Coordinates of C-alpha atoms in Angstrom, one line a residue:
X1 CA -30.0 -49.6 19.0
X2 CA -30.5 -53.0 17.4
X3 CA -29.0 -53.5 13.9
X4 CA -28.9 -56.3 11.4
X5 CA -25.3 -57.3 10.6
X6 CA -24.2 -58.3 7.2
X7 CA -24.6 -61.9 8.2
X8 CA -28.2 -61.4 9.3
X9 CA -27.6 -61.6 13.0
X10 CA -29.2 -59.1 15.4
X11 CA -26.8 -57.2 17.7
X12 CA -27.2 -54.4 20.2
X13 CA -25.0 -51.4 19.6
X14 CA -24.8 -48.5 22.0
X15 CA -23.3 -45.2 21.2
X16 CA -20.3 -44.3 23.3
X17 CA -21.1 -41.2 25.4
X18 CA -18.0 -40.5 27.4
X19 CA -15.3 -39.7 24.8
X20 CA -16.0 -37.3 21.9
X21 CA -13.4 -39.0 19.6
X22 CA -14.9 -42.4 20.3
X23 CA -18.4 -41.1 19.6
X24 CA -17.2 -39.7 16.3
X25 CA -15.7 -43.1 15.4
X26 CA -19.0 -44.7 16.2
X27 CA -20.9 -42.3 14.0
X28 CA -18.4 -42.9 11.1
X29 CA -18.7 -46.7 11.5
X30 CA -22.5 -46.5 11.4
X31 CA -22.3 -44.4 8.2
X32 CA -20.0 -46.9 6.6
X33 CA -22.3 -49.7 7.6
X34 CA -25.2 -48.0 5.9
X35 CA -23.0 -47.3 2.8
X36 CA -22.2 -51.0 2.6
X37 CA -25.8 -51.9 2.9
X38 CA -26.8 -49.5 0.1
X39 CA -24.0 -50.8 -2.1
X40 CA -25.2 -54.4 -1.5
X41 CA -28.8 -53.5 -2.4
X42 CA -30.1 -53.8 1.2
X43 CA -31.8 -50.4 1.1
X44 CA -35.1 -51.8 2.3
X45 CA -33.5 -53.2 5.4
X46 CA -32.1 -49.9 6.7
X47 CA -34.9 -47.4 6.0
X48 CA -36.3 -47.7 9.6
X49 CA -33.0 -47.4 11.3
X50 CA -32.1 -44.4 9.1
X51 CA -35.4 -42.7 9.9
X52 CA -34.7 -43.1 13.6
X53 CA -31.2 -41.8 13.2
X54 CA -32.3 -38.7 11.3
X55 CA -34.9 -38.0 13.9
X56 CA -32.3 -38.4 16.7
X57 CA -29.5 -36.5 14.9
X58 CA -31.3 -34.1 12.6
X59 CA -28.1 -32.2 11.6
X60 CA -26.1 -35.3 10.4
X61 CA -26.5 -34.6 6.7
X62 CA -24.9 -37.9 5.6
X63 CA -27.7 -39.9 7.4
X64 CA -30.3 -37.9 5.5
X65 CA -28.5 -38.6 2.2
X66 CA -28.5 -42.3 3.0
X67 CA -32.2 -42.2 4.0
X68 CA -33.1 -40.5 0.8
X69 CA -31.1 -42.9 -1.3
X70 CA -32.6 -45.9 0.5
X71 CA -36.2 -44.6 0.1
X72 CA -35.6 -43.8 -3.6
X73 CA -34.2 -47.3 -4.3
X74 CA -37.2 -48.8 -2.5
X75 CA -39.4 -47.1 -5.1
X76 CA -40.6 -44.5 -2.5
X77 CA -39.6 -41.4 -4.4
X78 CA -42.3 -39.2 -2.7
X79 CA -41.0 -40.1 0.7
X80 CA -37.4 -39.5 -0.4
X81 CA -38.4 -36.0 -1.6
X82 CA -40.3 -35.4 1.7
X83 CA -37.1 -36.4 3.6
X84 CA -35.1 -33.8 1.6
X85 CA -37.7 -31.2 2.5
X86 CA -37.6 -32.2 6.2
X87 CA -33.8 -32.0 6.2
X88 CA -33.8 -28.6 4.5
X89 CA -36.4 -27.3 6.9
X90 CA -34.5 -28.4 10.0
X91 CA -31.2 -27.1 8.6
X92 CA -32.8 -23.7 7.9
X93 CA -34.7 -23.4 11.1
X94 CA -31.9 -24.3 13.6
X95 CA -28.4 -23.6 12.3
X96 CA -29.7 -21.4 9.5
X97 CA -27.9 -23.1 6.6
X98 CA -28.9 -24.9 3.4
X99 CA -28.0 -28.5 2.7
X100 CA -24.6 -29.2 1.2
X101 CA -23.8 -29.9 -2.5
X102 CA -24.1 -33.7 -2.3
X103 CA -27.6 -33.4 -0.8
X104 CA -28.7 -30.9 -3.4
X105 CA -27.3 -33.0 -6.2
X106 CA -29.1 -36.1 -4.8
X107 CA -32.3 -34.0 -4.7
X108 CA -32.0 -33.0 -8.3
X109 CA -31.3 -36.6 -9.3
X110 CA -34.4 -37.7 -7.5
X111 CA -36.4 -35.1 -9.3
X112 CA -35.1 -36.5 -12.6
X113 CA -35.9 -39.9 -11.2
X114 CA -34.3 -42.0 -13.9
X115 CA -30.8 -41.6 -12.7
X116 CA -28.7 -43.9 -10.5
X117 CA -28.7 -41.7 -7.4
X118 CA -26.1 -43.4 -5.1
X119 CA -23.1 -41.1 -4.7
X120 CA -19.8 -42.6 -5.9
X121 CA -18.2 -42.7 -2.5
X122 CA -20.9 -45.1 -1.2
X123 CA -19.3 -48.1 -2.9
X124 CA -17.9 -50.5 -0.4
X125 CA -14.2 -51.0 -0.4
X126 CA -13.0 -54.4 -1.7
X127 CA -11.1 -55.2 1.5
X128 CA -10.3 -53.9 4.9
X129 CA -6.7 -53.2 3.8
X130 CA -8.0 -51.1 0.9
X131 CA -10.2 -49.1 3.3
X132 CA -7.2 -48.5 5.6
X133 CA -5.2 -47.3 2.6
X134 CA -8.0 -44.9 1.6
X135 CA -8.2 -43.5 5.1
X136 CA -4.4 -43.0 5.3
X137 CA -4.4 -41.2 1.9
X138 CA -7.3 -38.9 3.1
X139 CA -5.4 -38.1 6.3
X140 CA -2.2 -37.3 4.4
X141 CA -4.0 -34.8 2.0

């Protein structure tokens, strides 16, 4: 999949298929990339990619949350609410579950519409060293 990097260059990134742990790292890196884009106000640049990812991976709730956040910040509240409805429908139809707490809270915030809807954890870390420290603390707990 092609992606715009933070410096504006186009690169081709392919998901690793052979090793489950590597694939999970790839997914996490993609989620962090989109979190950084959202925190930098580049929501309009990632909507298309997030739509494609939610279509390809309909049970990755974090991607849906990022898509809804990006759409809402682009002033496309109706589409953001439709994305929540689509996520909820696909979760109920296949695995038979409801969206998690973070997605439900985001949905309520979108309904209220005046609130800043980006979840607190989306803020980009100040440095790579800080991100590593956060990761190590999470693993230790």
